[in-house]
Amino acid sequence: MDTFEGRHSVLSSAVPIEFWIVLPVKNPGWAHDILKNLSWGISAAGHKSMFVFDHGTFEARKKVTEAIKKKHQAGEPLVVIDLFLRLNDVGLPSGHETRHFSIIGDSPIHHFNRLRKSSPSTVLGIPDRRYEEIYKVVGLKHRCVFMPYSGCDPIPNALPMGERDIDLLFTGTIGMTPYSPAWNKLVEGLPRLVKEAVNEALDVTLNEDTAAFMALINALEKRGVDWHTENGKTLFQAHKAVETYAETLRRIEILTAMEGLNLHFMGDVSYDVSKQICGFTKFHKFTDFENMLELVKRTKLLINICPKLAGGAHTRIWNGIAHGCVNATTRSSFLDEEFEDGVDLLNLPDDSLDLNGRLSELLRDNEKLDDMVCNAKKKYTAKHLWRHRAADIAREMIQPKSSVPPDLMF
């Protein structure tokens, strides 16, 4: 096990608790960015923060859990923070009292088996407040706290809008077109009533503030299908279809509406989709996280199309603000509470018919864009940096369990 202390580490005499940040070596750059900033934030809050490297093998994770066991046996207070409950691969020590905070970045259905095996005493940070309902419905007993994704400190000397050469940038994936063979394969073999439920849930996910899994089980129940007794693989596949379909439809709809504009696309895209937008789009191959951020630094409007985080915020929202972009984003109830449409960011309309005109008008007004960046940055730096989330996690995890308020929300 290799460890090193987070920068600016200060061990608080009042609360001498170590925080171990499990850093998977093979994780993508965005995950390293989250964990790095969490470690620095915990150190800045006055606690000792250490990185614990996880090389992804059973043996490496076993070493981590053995080290945790030794800390427990020595009576030394410890908090372990990891992404997606990765330590469940080998299990934390039986009967351990180590406090464990895990960040679950997706719907709990994506990590159901890990969650089912994990200790109910584990505290889970969830990026979409709608997911708490899913935990309750499926019977998981973990304590959940809303922990929307956040970001790093704004970069110094970000380019003003007049010096940015990319008007619109989308970073992400569109792996299929509607009703293509890849699309149809997602529901291949599902029972007829489940396929019907998928179609209804898709409509609800796109048009209402409902998480895909809740939309699916509601649609199944309307058809007399007891999802509790449904084959697990069937349920997971149906949910995957709803989420993927919703994301695909919304991304294709919005990007094709940008015809004639200066659009850049970084990521993987299916051949059929690329044909639809190639006439006005410059494509970039995604190589790594830092390479992506270099494009963001040159961008005026960063496009966020993410229906599955409509109760939270994707990391690209914060990356955009930190690097001087204006966000053009699908609606989020959380973002609506924190930012003002047309003042701090641009909410993409549900009907994309007038989208092209709105974007064209805004892109011609560099002064307006600079003002929006300035407005968003003030709100972002006040409460939405990873160091703010880190301080929240530290406060949560050092309290006696009995004193933790049940309605705590970061």
Coordinates of C-alpha atoms in Angstrom, one line a residue, residues 35-393:
L35 CA -10.6 12.7 -5.5
K36 CA -7.7 15.1 -5.6
N37 CA -9.9 18.1 -4.9
L38 CA -11.7 16.3 -2.1
S39 CA -8.4 15.5 -0.4
W40 CA -7.2 19.0 -0.6
G41 CA -10.5 20.3 0.7
I42 CA -10.4 18.0 3.7
S43 CA -6.9 19.1 4.5
A44 CA -7.9 22.7 4.2
A45 CA -10.8 22.0 6.7
G46 CA -8.1 21.0 9.2
H47 CA -8.0 17.2 9.0
K48 CA -5.3 14.8 8.0
S49 CA -5.9 13.6 4.4
M50 CA -4.0 10.7 2.8
F51 CA -4.3 9.1 -0.6
V52 CA -4.4 5.3 -0.7
F53 CA -3.5 4.0 -4.1
D54 CA -5.7 1.2 -5.5
H55 CA -4.1 -0.6 -8.4
G56 CA -7.3 -2.4 -9.3
T57 CA -6.3 -6.0 -8.3
F58 CA -7.7 -8.1 -5.6
E59 CA -4.4 -8.2 -3.9
A60 CA -4.1 -4.4 -3.9
R61 CA -7.6 -3.9 -2.4
K62 CA -6.9 -6.6 0.2
K63 CA -3.8 -4.6 1.3
V64 CA -6.0 -1.6 1.8
T65 CA -8.6 -3.4 3.9
E66 CA -5.8 -5.0 6.0
A67 CA -4.4 -1.5 6.7
I68 CA -7.9 -0.4 7.7
K69 CA -8.2 -3.4 10.0
K70 CA -4.9 -2.4 11.7
K71 CA -6.1 1.1 12.2
H72 CA -9.3 -0.2 13.8
Q73 CA -7.4 -2.7 16.0
A74 CA -5.2 0.2 17.2
G75 CA -8.2 2.3 18.1
E76 CA -7.2 5.0 15.7
P77 CA -10.2 6.9 14.3
L78 CA -10.4 6.7 10.5
V79 CA -12.8 7.8 7.7
V80 CA -12.5 6.0 4.3
I81 CA -13.7 7.8 1.2
D82 CA -14.0 5.9 -2.1
L83 CA -15.8 6.0 -5.4
F84 CA -18.6 3.6 -6.3
L85 CA -18.0 1.3 -3.2
R86 CA -14.9 -0.2 -4.8
L87 CA -13.7 -1.6 -1.5
N88 CA -16.6 -4.0 -1.6
D89 CA -14.6 -6.2 -4.0
V90 CA -12.8 -7.5 -1.0
G91 CA -15.0 -6.2 1.8
L92 CA -14.2 -4.0 4.7
P93 CA -13.2 -5.8 7.9
S94 CA -16.0 -7.7 9.6
G95 CA -17.4 -5.7 12.5
H96 CA -15.3 -2.7 11.6
E97 CA -16.2 0.7 13.1
T98 CA -14.3 2.6 10.4
R99 CA -16.6 5.3 8.9
H100 CA -17.0 4.8 5.2
F101 CA -18.2 7.5 2.8
S102 CA -18.8 6.4 -0.8
I103 CA -19.7 8.6 -3.7
I104 CA -22.2 6.8 -6.0
G105 CA -22.3 8.8 -9.2
D106 CA -25.2 7.0 -10.9
S107 CA -28.6 5.7 -10.1
P108 CA -28.2 3.0 -7.4
I109 CA -29.5 0.4 -9.9
H110 CA -26.1 0.6 -11.7
H111 CA -24.3 -0.5 -8.5
F112 CA -27.1 -2.6 -6.9
N113 CA -25.0 -5.7 -6.2
R114 CA -22.3 -3.7 -4.5
L115 CA -24.8 -1.8 -2.5
R116 CA -26.6 -4.9 -1.4
K117 CA -23.4 -6.4 -0.1
S118 CA -22.2 -3.2 1.6
S119 CA -22.7 -2.3 5.3
P120 CA -25.8 -0.2 5.9
S121 CA -23.7 2.0 8.1
T122 CA -21.9 3.3 5.0
V123 CA -22.9 6.9 4.2
L124 CA -23.6 7.5 0.5
G125 CA -23.2 10.7 -1.4
I126 CA -25.6 10.9 -4.3
P127 CA -25.4 13.5 -7.1
D128 CA -29.1 13.6 -8.0
R129 CA -31.5 14.2 -5.1
R130 CA -34.2 12.1 -6.9
Y131 CA -32.1 9.0 -6.3
E132 CA -32.9 8.9 -2.6
E133 CA -36.4 7.7 -3.6
I134 CA -34.9 4.8 -5.5
Y135 CA -32.9 3.7 -2.4
K136 CA -36.1 3.6 -0.4
V137 CA -38.1 1.8 -3.0
V138 CA -35.6 -1.0 -3.5
G139 CA -35.2 -1.5 0.2
L140 CA -31.6 -0.3 0.7
K141 CA -31.0 1.1 4.2
H142 CA -28.0 3.3 3.7
R143 CA -27.9 6.9 4.8
C144 CA -27.9 9.1 1.8
V145 CA -26.8 12.7 1.5
F146 CA -27.2 14.9 -1.5
M147 CA -23.8 15.6 -2.8
P148 CA -24.0 17.3 -6.2
Y149 CA -20.9 17.2 -8.3
S150 CA -18.6 20.2 -7.9
G151 CA -15.4 21.5 -9.4
C152 CA -12.0 23.1 -9.0
D153 CA -11.0 26.7 -8.4
P154 CA -11.6 28.9 -11.4
I155 CA -8.4 29.1 -13.6
P156 CA -6.6 32.4 -13.6
N157 CA -6.6 34.5 -16.7
A158 CA -9.4 32.7 -18.5
L159 CA -9.8 34.0 -22.1
P160 CA -12.6 36.6 -22.6
M161 CA -15.3 35.7 -25.0
G162 CA -13.9 37.8 -27.8
E163 CA -10.7 35.7 -27.9
R164 CA -12.4 32.3 -27.9
D165 CA -12.5 30.5 -31.2
I166 CA -15.0 27.7 -30.4
D167 CA -18.6 28.9 -30.2
L168 CA -20.2 25.6 -29.0
L169 CA -18.6 22.5 -27.6
F170 CA -20.3 19.2 -26.7
T171 CA -18.3 16.6 -24.9
G172 CA -19.8 13.1 -24.6
T173 CA -21.1 10.1 -26.4
I174 CA -23.8 9.3 -28.9
G175 CA -23.4 5.6 -29.6
M176 CA -26.6 4.9 -31.7
T177 CA -29.4 6.4 -33.6
P178 CA -33.1 5.8 -32.8
Y179 CA -34.4 2.4 -34.0
S180 CA -30.9 1.4 -35.3
P181 CA -29.8 -2.2 -34.7
A182 CA -27.8 -1.0 -31.7
W183 CA -30.9 0.7 -30.4
N184 CA -33.2 -2.3 -30.9
K185 CA -30.7 -4.6 -29.3
L186 CA -31.2 -2.9 -25.9
V187 CA -34.7 -4.3 -25.6
E188 CA -34.1 -7.5 -27.6
G189 CA -35.6 -10.5 -25.8
L190 CA -37.6 -8.4 -23.2
P191 CA -41.2 -9.4 -22.6
R192 CA -43.8 -7.5 -24.5
L193 CA -45.2 -5.7 -21.5
V194 CA -41.7 -4.7 -20.4
K195 CA -41.0 -3.2 -23.8
E196 CA -44.3 -1.2 -23.5
A197 CA -43.2 0.0 -20.1
V198 CA -39.8 1.1 -21.5
N199 CA -41.5 3.2 -24.1
E200 CA -43.8 4.9 -21.6
A201 CA -41.0 5.4 -19.1
L202 CA -38.9 7.0 -21.9
D203 CA -41.6 9.6 -22.5
V204 CA -42.0 10.3 -18.7
T205 CA -38.2 10.6 -18.3
L206 CA -37.9 13.1 -21.1
N207 CA -40.9 15.3 -20.2
E208 CA -41.3 15.1 -16.4
D209 CA -38.9 15.5 -13.5
T210 CA -38.8 11.7 -12.8
A211 CA -35.7 9.5 -12.6
A212 CA -35.6 6.7 -15.2
F213 CA -35.9 3.9 -12.7
M214 CA -39.0 5.3 -11.0
A215 CA -40.6 6.0 -14.4
L216 CA -40.0 2.4 -15.4
I217 CA -41.4 0.7 -12.3
N218 CA -44.4 2.9 -12.3
A219 CA -45.0 1.9 -16.0
L220 CA -44.6 -1.8 -15.1
E221 CA -47.0 -1.5 -12.2
K222 CA -49.6 0.0 -14.5
R223 CA -49.4 -3.1 -16.6
G224 CA -49.7 -5.4 -13.7
V225 CA -46.1 -6.4 -13.7
D226 CA -44.6 -6.9 -10.2
W227 CA -41.1 -5.6 -10.7
H228 CA -40.1 -7.1 -7.3
T229 CA -40.4 -10.6 -8.8
E230 CA -39.1 -9.7 -12.3
N231 CA -35.8 -11.2 -13.3
G232 CA -33.0 -8.9 -12.2
K233 CA -31.3 -8.9 -15.6
T234 CA -34.6 -8.0 -17.3
L235 CA -35.1 -5.1 -14.9
F236 CA -31.6 -3.8 -15.3
Q237 CA -31.7 -4.1 -19.1
A238 CA -35.0 -2.2 -19.3
H239 CA -33.7 0.6 -17.0
K240 CA -30.5 0.8 -19.1
A241 CA -32.7 1.2 -22.3
V242 CA -34.8 4.0 -20.8
E243 CA -31.7 6.0 -19.7
T244 CA -29.8 5.4 -22.9
Y245 CA -32.8 6.2 -25.1
A246 CA -33.6 9.4 -23.2
E247 CA -30.0 10.6 -23.5
T248 CA -29.7 9.7 -27.1
L249 CA -32.9 11.3 -28.2
R250 CA -32.3 14.6 -26.4
R251 CA -28.7 14.8 -27.6
I252 CA -29.5 14.2 -31.2
E253 CA -32.5 16.6 -31.1
I254 CA -30.4 19.5 -29.6
L255 CA -27.3 19.0 -31.6
T256 CA -29.0 18.7 -35.0
A257 CA -30.9 22.0 -34.2
M258 CA -27.5 23.7 -34.2
E259 CA -27.1 23.4 -37.9
G260 CA -25.1 26.3 -39.4
L261 CA -23.4 27.2 -36.1
N262 CA -19.8 26.7 -35.1
L263 CA -20.2 23.4 -33.2
H264 CA -17.3 21.2 -31.9
F265 CA -17.8 17.6 -30.7
M266 CA -15.3 15.8 -28.5
G267 CA -16.0 12.1 -27.8
D268 CA -17.5 9.0 -29.4
V269 CA -20.3 9.3 -31.9
S270 CA -22.0 6.7 -34.1
Y271 CA -21.4 6.9 -37.9
D272 CA -25.1 7.6 -38.5
V273 CA -25.2 10.5 -36.1
S274 CA -21.9 12.0 -37.4
K275 CA -23.5 12.0 -40.9
Q276 CA -26.4 14.1 -39.6
I277 CA -24.2 16.8 -38.1
C278 CA -20.9 16.6 -40.0
G279 CA -21.8 19.5 -42.3
F280 CA -21.4 22.0 -39.5
T281 CA -19.4 20.1 -36.8
K282 CA -15.7 19.8 -36.2
F283 CA -15.0 16.4 -34.4
H284 CA -12.2 15.9 -31.9
K285 CA -11.0 12.6 -30.6
F286 CA -11.1 12.3 -26.8
T287 CA -7.7 11.3 -25.6
D288 CA -7.7 12.4 -21.9
F289 CA -9.4 14.7 -19.4
E290 CA -6.7 17.4 -19.6
N291 CA -7.0 17.4 -23.4
M292 CA -10.7 18.0 -23.1
L293 CA -10.2 20.9 -20.7
E294 CA -7.9 22.6 -23.2
L295 CA -10.8 22.8 -25.6
V296 CA -13.1 24.0 -22.9
K297 CA -10.7 26.9 -22.3
R298 CA -11.4 28.1 -25.9
T299 CA -15.2 27.6 -25.8
K300 CA -17.9 30.2 -25.4
L301 CA -20.9 27.9 -24.7
L302 CA -20.4 24.5 -23.2
I303 CA -23.3 22.2 -24.0
N304 CA -24.6 19.9 -21.3
I305 CA -27.3 17.4 -22.3
C306 CA -27.8 15.0 -19.4
P307 CA -31.4 14.0 -18.6
K308 CA -30.3 11.4 -16.0
L309 CA -28.9 14.2 -13.7
A310 CA -32.0 16.4 -13.8
G311 CA -32.0 16.6 -10.0
G312 CA -28.3 17.5 -9.8
A313 CA -25.5 18.7 -12.0
H314 CA -23.0 17.0 -14.3
T315 CA -19.3 17.7 -13.7
R316 CA -19.1 19.5 -17.1
I317 CA -21.3 22.3 -15.6
W318 CA -18.6 23.1 -13.1
N319 CA -15.7 22.5 -15.5
G320 CA -17.4 25.0 -17.8
I321 CA -17.6 27.8 -15.1
A322 CA -14.1 27.1 -13.8
H323 CA -12.7 27.5 -17.3
G324 CA -14.6 30.6 -18.2
C325 CA -17.5 29.2 -20.3
V326 CA -21.2 29.8 -20.2
N327 CA -23.2 26.7 -19.7
A328 CA -26.0 25.8 -22.1
T329 CA -27.7 23.0 -20.3
T330 CA -30.8 20.8 -20.1
R331 CA -33.0 21.7 -17.2
S332 CA -32.1 20.6 -13.6
S333 CA -34.2 21.4 -10.6
F334 CA -31.0 21.8 -8.6
L335 CA -29.5 24.2 -11.1
D336 CA -32.7 26.2 -11.2
E337 CA -32.4 26.8 -7.5
E338 CA -28.8 27.9 -7.7
F339 CA -28.5 29.8 -11.0
E340 CA -30.8 32.1 -13.1
D341 CA -31.6 31.3 -16.7
G342 CA -30.3 34.0 -19.0
V343 CA -28.2 35.6 -16.3
D344 CA -25.8 32.9 -15.1
L345 CA -26.4 30.2 -17.7
L346 CA -28.7 29.2 -20.6
N347 CA -31.4 26.6 -20.1
L348 CA -31.9 24.7 -23.4
P349 CA -35.6 24.8 -24.3
D350 CA -37.8 21.7 -24.2
D351 CA -38.8 22.6 -27.8
S352 CA -35.6 23.0 -29.9
L353 CA -37.4 24.8 -32.8
D354 CA -36.2 28.3 -31.6
L355 CA -32.9 27.0 -30.2
N356 CA -30.7 28.0 -33.2
G357 CA -32.0 31.6 -33.2
R358 CA -31.4 31.9 -29.4
L359 CA -27.9 30.6 -29.6
S360 CA -27.0 32.7 -32.6
E361 CA -28.2 35.9 -30.9
L362 CA -26.3 35.1 -27.7
L363 CA -23.1 34.2 -29.5
R364 CA -23.1 37.6 -31.2
D365 CA -23.0 39.4 -27.8
N366 CA -19.6 38.8 -26.2
E367 CA -20.3 41.4 -23.6
K368 CA -23.4 39.5 -22.4
L369 CA -21.5 36.2 -22.4
D370 CA -18.7 37.8 -20.3
D371 CA -21.3 39.1 -17.8
M372 CA -22.9 35.6 -17.6
V373 CA -19.5 34.0 -16.9
C374 CA -18.8 36.6 -14.1
N375 CA -22.2 36.1 -12.5
A376 CA -21.9 32.3 -12.6
K377 CA -18.4 32.4 -11.2
K378 CA -19.4 34.4 -8.1
K379 CA -22.1 31.8 -7.2
Y380 CA -19.9 28.9 -8.0
T381 CA -16.9 30.0 -5.9
A382 CA -19.2 30.8 -3.0
K383 CA -20.5 27.3 -2.5
H384 CA -19.9 24.8 -5.3
L385 CA -16.2 24.0 -5.2
W386 CA -15.0 20.5 -4.3
R387 CA -13.5 22.0 -1.1
H388 CA -17.0 23.0 0.0
R389 CA -18.2 19.4 -0.5
A390 CA -15.1 18.1 1.2
A391 CA -15.8 20.2 4.3
D392 CA -19.4 19.0 4.3
I393 CA -18.3 15.4 4.2

